[in-house]
Amino acid sequence: MIETDNTTVCFSIANAKAKYHQRKAIDLILQIEEENGWTLTISHIAGKQNKEADELSRTSMAGNYQIRKEMLEEVLKDWQEEITVNLFATRNNAKYNRYYTLGIDKKAKGWDSVRVSWWEEFALIHPPIPIISRVIRKIIEEKAQGIMIVPNWPGQIWWTELKEITVREKELGESEKVLEMGSKMKKRNLKVPPGRILA
């Protein structure tokens, strides 16, 4: 069963017809169907019923959202911890005066959060989704400590390693209630990562 919210794709696969730039993809799908002895059915999903996929296609994968201040304060109070540095922050979303960015920012302590030492810090670590695996490796290598903010996505390649390094965990709730969008996200009609968020 193939489900799509794109009526052109639905028509193209169902009728084995497509414009040149889609032809290779359609041919490959039909070849896989034939090689495996499958009979594929394709159906159109209305946009209203396709919320999760629609959100994923509009998800901002990096940087222009932040944990809401009150959510972070609740975690810090519950765990009786104090943050010494904010990693992967921007000037607009930094929660602390000491912060490192991924880009150049004159007010930041430095840039490229992954290259600096985290050894003697208790960091707020809220990395862009594409580098979560790299961040976990850095935590393991440096025996770093802190609070990491990540989506609750058990199917991700980094999930097992994340669980292995987790000392304590708190589910914060649905992303729309936990994360705050930045102005660039609003202008581009992007969404925060779907699902629940963990600290």
PDB file of C-alpha atoms in Angstrom:
ATOM      1  CA  MET A   1       0.000   0.000   0.000  1.00  0.00           C
ATOM      2  CA  ILE A   2       1.382   3.380  -1.008  1.00  0.00           C
ATOM      3  CA  GLU A   3      -0.296   6.408   0.486  1.00  0.00           C
ATOM      4  CA  THR A   4       0.440   9.918  -0.697  1.00  0.00           C
ATOM      5  CA  ASP A   5      -0.970  13.385  -0.300  1.00  0.00           C
ATOM      6  CA  ASN A   6       0.231  14.278  -3.795  1.00  0.00           C
ATOM      7  CA  THR A   7      -2.450  13.686  -6.434  1.00  0.00           C
ATOM      8  CA  THR A   8       0.093  13.807  -9.281  1.00  0.00           C
ATOM      9  CA  VAL A   9       2.167  11.036  -7.698  1.00  0.00           C
ATOM     10  CA  CYS A  10      -0.986   9.030  -7.057  1.00  0.00           C
ATOM     11  CA  PHE A  11      -2.032   9.300 -10.725  1.00  0.00           C
ATOM     12  CA  SER A  12       1.489   8.637 -12.053  1.00  0.00           C
ATOM     13  CA  ILE A  13       2.023   5.411 -10.105  1.00  0.00           C
ATOM     14  CA  ALA A  14      -1.508   4.112 -10.641  1.00  0.00           C
ATOM     15  CA  ASN A  15      -1.297   4.666 -14.414  1.00  0.00           C
ATOM     16  CA  ALA A  16       2.450   4.040 -14.885  1.00  0.00           C
ATOM     17  CA  LYS A  17       2.702   7.442 -16.562  1.00  0.00           C
ATOM     18  CA  ALA A  18       4.843  10.365 -15.547  1.00  0.00           C
ATOM     19  CA  LYS A  19       6.728  13.351 -16.873  1.00  0.00           C
ATOM     20  CA  TYR A  20      10.397  12.784 -17.639  1.00  0.00           C
ATOM     21  CA  HIS A  21      11.796  13.969 -14.278  1.00  0.00           C
ATOM     22  CA  GLN A  22       9.513  11.513 -12.387  1.00  0.00           C
ATOM     23  CA  ARG A  23       9.792   8.636 -14.848  1.00  0.00           C
ATOM     24  CA  LYS A  24      12.858   6.988 -13.237  1.00  0.00           C
ATOM     25  CA  ALA A  25      11.244   6.944  -9.798  1.00  0.00           C
ATOM     26  CA  ILE A  26       7.981   5.495 -11.164  1.00  0.00           C
ATOM     27  CA  ASP A  27       9.875   2.856 -13.175  1.00  0.00           C
ATOM     28  CA  LEU A  28      11.875   1.870 -10.084  1.00  0.00           C
ATOM     29  CA  ILE A  29       8.717   1.495  -7.978  1.00  0.00           C
ATOM     30  CA  LEU A  30       7.084  -0.657 -10.656  1.00  0.00           C
ATOM     31  CA  GLN A  31      10.261  -2.740 -11.064  1.00  0.00           C
ATOM     32  CA  ILE A  32      10.421  -3.443  -7.317  1.00  0.00           C
ATOM     33  CA  GLU A  33       6.739  -4.375  -7.386  1.00  0.00           C
ATOM     34  CA  GLU A  34       7.306  -6.837 -10.229  1.00  0.00           C
ATOM     35  CA  GLU A  35      10.523  -8.365  -8.799  1.00  0.00           C
ATOM     36  CA  ASN A  36       8.819  -9.079  -5.480  1.00  0.00           C
ATOM     37  CA  GLY A  37       5.547 -10.328  -6.920  1.00  0.00           C
ATOM     38  CA  TRP A  38       3.643  -7.581  -5.159  1.00  0.00           C
ATOM     39  CA  THR A  39       0.458  -5.893  -6.181  1.00  0.00           C
ATOM     40  CA  LEU A  40       0.718  -2.320  -5.035  1.00  0.00           C
ATOM     41  CA  THR A  41      -2.296  -0.215  -4.345  1.00  0.00           C
ATOM     42  CA  ILE A  42      -2.037   3.515  -4.127  1.00  0.00           C
ATOM     43  CA  SER A  43      -4.389   5.852  -2.393  1.00  0.00           C
ATOM     44  CA  HIS A  44      -4.622   9.571  -1.869  1.00  0.00           C
ATOM     45  CA  ILE A  45      -4.583  10.940   1.669  1.00  0.00           C
ATOM     46  CA  ALA A  46      -6.315  14.254   2.190  1.00  0.00           C
ATOM     47  CA  GLY A  47      -4.090  16.895   3.786  1.00  0.00           C
ATOM     48  CA  LYS A  48      -6.266  17.063   6.905  1.00  0.00           C
ATOM     49  CA  GLN A  49      -5.651  13.351   7.538  1.00  0.00           C
ATOM     50  CA  ASN A  50      -1.925  13.561   6.856  1.00  0.00           C
ATOM     51  CA  LYS A  51      -0.906  15.724   9.810  1.00  0.00           C
ATOM     52  CA  GLU A  52       2.276  13.894  10.906  1.00  0.00           C
ATOM     53  CA  ALA A  53       3.855  13.619   7.444  1.00  0.00           C
ATOM     54  CA  ASP A  54       2.894  17.208   6.699  1.00  0.00           C
ATOM     55  CA  GLU A  55       4.558  18.359   9.932  1.00  0.00           C
ATOM     56  CA  LEU A  56       7.703  16.361   9.158  1.00  0.00           C
ATOM     57  CA  SER A  57       7.983  17.926   5.710  1.00  0.00           C
ATOM     58  CA  ARG A  58       7.762  21.381   7.299  1.00  0.00           C
ATOM     59  CA  THR A  59       9.964  20.633  10.320  1.00  0.00           C
ATOM     60  CA  SER A  60      12.810  22.984  11.031  1.00  0.00           C
ATOM     61  CA  MET A  61      15.755  20.655  11.566  1.00  0.00           C
ATOM     62  CA  ALA A  62      18.104  23.242  12.961  1.00  0.00           C
ATOM     63  CA  GLY A  63      18.303  26.027  15.345  1.00  0.00           C
ATOM     64  CA  ASN A  64      15.462  28.495  15.061  1.00  0.00           C
ATOM     65  CA  TYR A  65      13.414  27.168  17.962  1.00  0.00           C
ATOM     66  CA  GLN A  66      14.087  26.891  21.672  1.00  0.00           C
ATOM     67  CA  ILE A  67      12.844  25.288  24.850  1.00  0.00           C
ATOM     68  CA  ARG A  68      10.401  27.533  26.675  1.00  0.00           C
ATOM     69  CA  LYS A  69      12.056  29.184  29.656  1.00  0.00           C
ATOM     70  CA  GLU A  70       9.453  27.937  32.156  1.00  0.00           C
ATOM     71  CA  MET A  71       9.905  24.326  30.958  1.00  0.00           C
ATOM     72  CA  LEU A  72      13.675  24.521  31.435  1.00  0.00           C
ATOM     73  CA  GLU A  73      13.292  26.126  34.868  1.00  0.00           C
ATOM     74  CA  GLU A  74      10.972  23.297  35.928  1.00  0.00           C
ATOM     75  CA  VAL A  75      13.558  20.664  34.954  1.00  0.00           C
ATOM     76  CA  LEU A  76      16.389  22.521  36.693  1.00  0.00           C
ATOM     77  CA  LYS A  77      14.309  22.881  39.856  1.00  0.00           C
ATOM     78  CA  ASP A  78      13.247  19.206  39.851  1.00  0.00           C
ATOM     79  CA  TRP A  79      16.798  18.003  39.318  1.00  0.00           C
ATOM     80  CA  GLN A  80      18.448  20.713  41.455  1.00  0.00           C
ATOM     81  CA  GLU A  81      20.968  21.581  38.764  1.00  0.00           C
ATOM     82  CA  GLU A  82      22.492  24.794  37.435  1.00  0.00           C
ATOM     83  CA  ILE A  83      23.523  25.327  33.836  1.00  0.00           C
ATOM     84  CA  THR A  84      27.035  26.708  33.289  1.00  0.00           C
ATOM     85  CA  VAL A  85      26.910  27.067  29.497  1.00  0.00           C
ATOM     86  CA  ASN A  86      24.320  27.022  26.720  1.00  0.00           C
ATOM     87  CA  LEU A  87      25.423  24.991  23.666  1.00  0.00           C
ATOM     88  CA  PHE A  88      23.949  25.281  20.143  1.00  0.00           C
ATOM     89  CA  ALA A  89      22.307  28.583  21.000  1.00  0.00           C
ATOM     90  CA  THR A  90      21.841  31.734  18.988  1.00  0.00           C
ATOM     91  CA  ARG A  91      21.876  35.311  20.188  1.00  0.00           C
ATOM     92  CA  ASN A  92      18.067  35.296  20.044  1.00  0.00           C
ATOM     93  CA  ASN A  93      17.443  32.050  21.933  1.00  0.00           C
ATOM     94  CA  ALA A  94      20.360  31.791  24.385  1.00  0.00           C
ATOM     95  CA  LYS A  95      19.127  31.131  27.913  1.00  0.00           C
ATOM     96  CA  TYR A  96      22.453  32.098  29.517  1.00  0.00           C
ATOM     97  CA  ASN A  97      25.127  34.753  28.955  1.00  0.00           C
ATOM     98  CA  ARG A  98      27.719  32.033  28.288  1.00  0.00           C
ATOM     99  CA  TYR A  99      26.674  30.409  25.054  1.00  0.00           C
ATOM    100  CA  TYR A 100      28.226  28.787  22.018  1.00  0.00           C
ATOM    101  CA  THR A 101      26.705  28.884  18.566  1.00  0.00           C
ATOM    102  CA  LEU A 102      27.028  26.916  15.359  1.00  0.00           C
ATOM    103  CA  GLY A 103      27.536  30.133  13.408  1.00  0.00           C
ATOM    104  CA  ILE A 104      29.505  33.313  13.923  1.00  0.00           C
ATOM    105  CA  ASP A 105      28.184  35.595  16.659  1.00  0.00           C
ATOM    106  CA  LYS A 106      30.335  38.274  18.326  1.00  0.00           C
ATOM    107  CA  LYS A 107      28.380  38.048  21.590  1.00  0.00           C
ATOM    108  CA  ALA A 108      28.855  34.280  21.874  1.00  0.00           C
ATOM    109  CA  LYS A 109      31.640  32.750  23.957  1.00  0.00           C
ATOM    110  CA  GLY A 110      32.619  30.953  20.762  1.00  0.00           C
ATOM    111  CA  TRP A 111      31.236  29.220  17.738  1.00  0.00           C
ATOM    112  CA  ASP A 112      31.008  25.588  16.691  1.00  0.00           C
ATOM    113  CA  SER A 113      29.674  24.122  19.913  1.00  0.00           C
ATOM    114  CA  VAL A 114      30.962  20.658  19.009  1.00  0.00           C
ATOM    115  CA  ARG A 115      34.627  21.697  18.884  1.00  0.00           C
ATOM    116  CA  VAL A 116      34.887  23.294  22.328  1.00  0.00           C
ATOM    117  CA  SER A 117      35.477  21.252  25.467  1.00  0.00           C
ATOM    118  CA  TRP A 118      32.425  20.412  27.563  1.00  0.00           C
ATOM    119  CA  TRP A 119      34.515  18.678  30.222  1.00  0.00           C
ATOM    120  CA  GLU A 120      34.009  20.968  33.229  1.00  0.00           C
ATOM    121  CA  GLU A 121      30.565  22.231  32.292  1.00  0.00           C
ATOM    122  CA  PHE A 122      26.988  21.355  33.138  1.00  0.00           C
ATOM    123  CA  ALA A 123      25.589  22.330  29.772  1.00  0.00           C
ATOM    124  CA  LEU A 124      22.214  22.982  28.260  1.00  0.00           C
ATOM    125  CA  ILE A 125      22.549  20.886  25.107  1.00  0.00           C
ATOM    126  CA  HIS A 126      19.818  21.477  22.524  1.00  0.00           C
ATOM    127  CA  PRO A 127      21.413  20.366  19.252  1.00  0.00           C
ATOM    128  CA  PRO A 128      19.982  20.558  15.743  1.00  0.00           C
ATOM    129  CA  ILE A 129      18.381  17.212  14.856  1.00  0.00           C
ATOM    130  CA  PRO A 130      20.885  16.306  12.086  1.00  0.00           C
ATOM    131  CA  ILE A 131      23.836  16.320  14.520  1.00  0.00           C
ATOM    132  CA  ILE A 132      22.312  14.524  17.524  1.00  0.00           C
ATOM    133  CA  SER A 133      24.453  11.401  16.855  1.00  0.00           C
ATOM    134  CA  ARG A 134      27.612  13.512  16.748  1.00  0.00           C
ATOM    135  CA  VAL A 135      26.633  15.256  19.986  1.00  0.00           C
ATOM    136  CA  ILE A 136      26.044  11.925  21.745  1.00  0.00           C
ATOM    137  CA  ARG A 137      29.523  10.745  20.664  1.00  0.00           C
ATOM    138  CA  LYS A 138      31.000  13.984  22.058  1.00  0.00           C
ATOM    139  CA  ILE A 139      29.203  13.452  25.385  1.00  0.00           C
ATOM    140  CA  ILE A 140      30.594   9.905  25.570  1.00  0.00           C
ATOM    141  CA  GLU A 141      34.155  10.945  24.604  1.00  0.00           C
ATOM    142  CA  GLU A 142      34.330  13.825  27.090  1.00  0.00           C
ATOM    143  CA  LYS A 143      32.150  12.273  29.794  1.00  0.00           C
ATOM    144  CA  ALA A 144      30.219  15.531  29.566  1.00  0.00           C
ATOM    145  CA  GLN A 145      27.289  16.373  31.812  1.00  0.00           C
ATOM    146  CA  GLY A 146      24.234  18.467  31.226  1.00  0.00           C
ATOM    147  CA  ILE A 147      20.641  18.520  30.139  1.00  0.00           C
ATOM    148  CA  MET A 148      19.999  17.482  26.564  1.00  0.00           C
ATOM    149  CA  ILE A 149      16.759  18.488  24.848  1.00  0.00           C
ATOM    150  CA  VAL A 150      15.710  16.015  22.122  1.00  0.00           C
ATOM    151  CA  PRO A 151      12.588  14.722  20.404  1.00  0.00           C
ATOM    152  CA  ASN A 152      11.195  11.440  21.743  1.00  0.00           C
ATOM    153  CA  TRP A 153      11.842   9.519  18.525  1.00  0.00           C
ATOM    154  CA  PRO A 154      12.676   5.879  19.445  1.00  0.00           C
ATOM    155  CA  GLY A 155      13.081   4.890  15.782  1.00  0.00           C
ATOM    156  CA  GLN A 156      16.105   7.116  15.243  1.00  0.00           C
ATOM    157  CA  ILE A 157      19.589   5.699  14.785  1.00  0.00           C
ATOM    158  CA  TRP A 158      20.855   7.683  17.790  1.00  0.00           C
ATOM    159  CA  TRP A 159      18.117   6.481  20.184  1.00  0.00           C
ATOM    160  CA  THR A 160      19.944   3.458  21.674  1.00  0.00           C
ATOM    161  CA  GLU A 161      23.105   5.435  22.410  1.00  0.00           C
ATOM    162  CA  LEU A 162      21.030   8.232  23.900  1.00  0.00           C
ATOM    163  CA  LYS A 163      19.366   5.777  26.280  1.00  0.00           C
ATOM    164  CA  GLU A 164      22.765   4.332  27.263  1.00  0.00           C
ATOM    165  CA  ILE A 165      24.109   7.727  28.359  1.00  0.00           C
ATOM    166  CA  THR A 166      20.909   8.944  30.019  1.00  0.00           C
ATOM    167  CA  VAL A 167      21.204   9.263  33.807  1.00  0.00           C
ATOM    168  CA  ARG A 168      17.696  10.630  34.307  1.00  0.00           C
ATOM    169  CA  GLU A 169      14.946  11.635  31.970  1.00  0.00           C
ATOM    170  CA  LYS A 170      11.856  13.768  31.967  1.00  0.00           C
ATOM    171  CA  GLU A 171       9.191  13.831  29.293  1.00  0.00           C
ATOM    172  CA  LEU A 172       8.261  17.472  28.890  1.00  0.00           C
ATOM    173  CA  GLY A 173       5.185  17.113  26.683  1.00  0.00           C
ATOM    174  CA  GLU A 174       4.111  17.830  23.125  1.00  0.00           C
ATOM    175  CA  SER A 175       6.610  19.856  21.126  1.00  0.00           C
ATOM    176  CA  GLU A 176       4.154  22.683  20.385  1.00  0.00           C
ATOM    177  CA  LYS A 177       3.822  23.292  24.136  1.00  0.00           C
ATOM    178  CA  VAL A 178       7.492  22.773  25.031  1.00  0.00           C
ATOM    179  CA  LEU A 179       9.305  24.506  22.181  1.00  0.00           C
ATOM    180  CA  GLU A 180       9.003  28.094  21.080  1.00  0.00           C
ATOM    181  CA  MET A 181       9.381  29.001  17.400  1.00  0.00           C
ATOM    182  CA  GLY A 182      11.786  31.666  16.257  1.00  0.00           C
ATOM    183  CA  SER A 183      10.811  34.452  13.871  1.00  0.00           C
ATOM    184  CA  LYS A 184      12.479  32.812  10.840  1.00  0.00           C
ATOM    185  CA  MET A 185      10.386  29.685  11.348  1.00  0.00           C
ATOM    186  CA  LYS A 186       7.195  31.707  11.471  1.00  0.00           C
ATOM    187  CA  LYS A 187       8.078  33.574   8.281  1.00  0.00           C
ATOM    188  CA  ARG A 188       8.874  30.313   6.431  1.00  0.00           C
ATOM    189  CA  ASN A 189       5.839  28.477   7.829  1.00  0.00           C
ATOM    190  CA  LEU A 190       8.082  25.817   9.399  1.00  0.00           C
ATOM    191  CA  LYS A 191       7.094  23.651  12.357  1.00  0.00           C
ATOM    192  CA  VAL A 192       8.827  22.440  15.496  1.00  0.00           C
ATOM    193  CA  PRO A 193       9.712  18.717  15.435  1.00  0.00           C
ATOM    194  CA  PRO A 194       6.523  16.680  15.929  1.00  0.00           C
ATOM    195  CA  GLY A 195       5.891  14.464  18.925  1.00  0.00           C
ATOM    196  CA  ARG A 196       6.971  14.678  22.514  1.00  0.00           C
ATOM    197  CA  ILE A 197      10.153  16.283  23.836  1.00  0.00           C
ATOM    198  CA  LEU A 198      12.556  14.817  26.401  1.00  0.00           C
ATOM    199  CA  ALA A 199      15.083  16.381  28.754  1.00  0.00           C
TER     200      ALA A 199
END
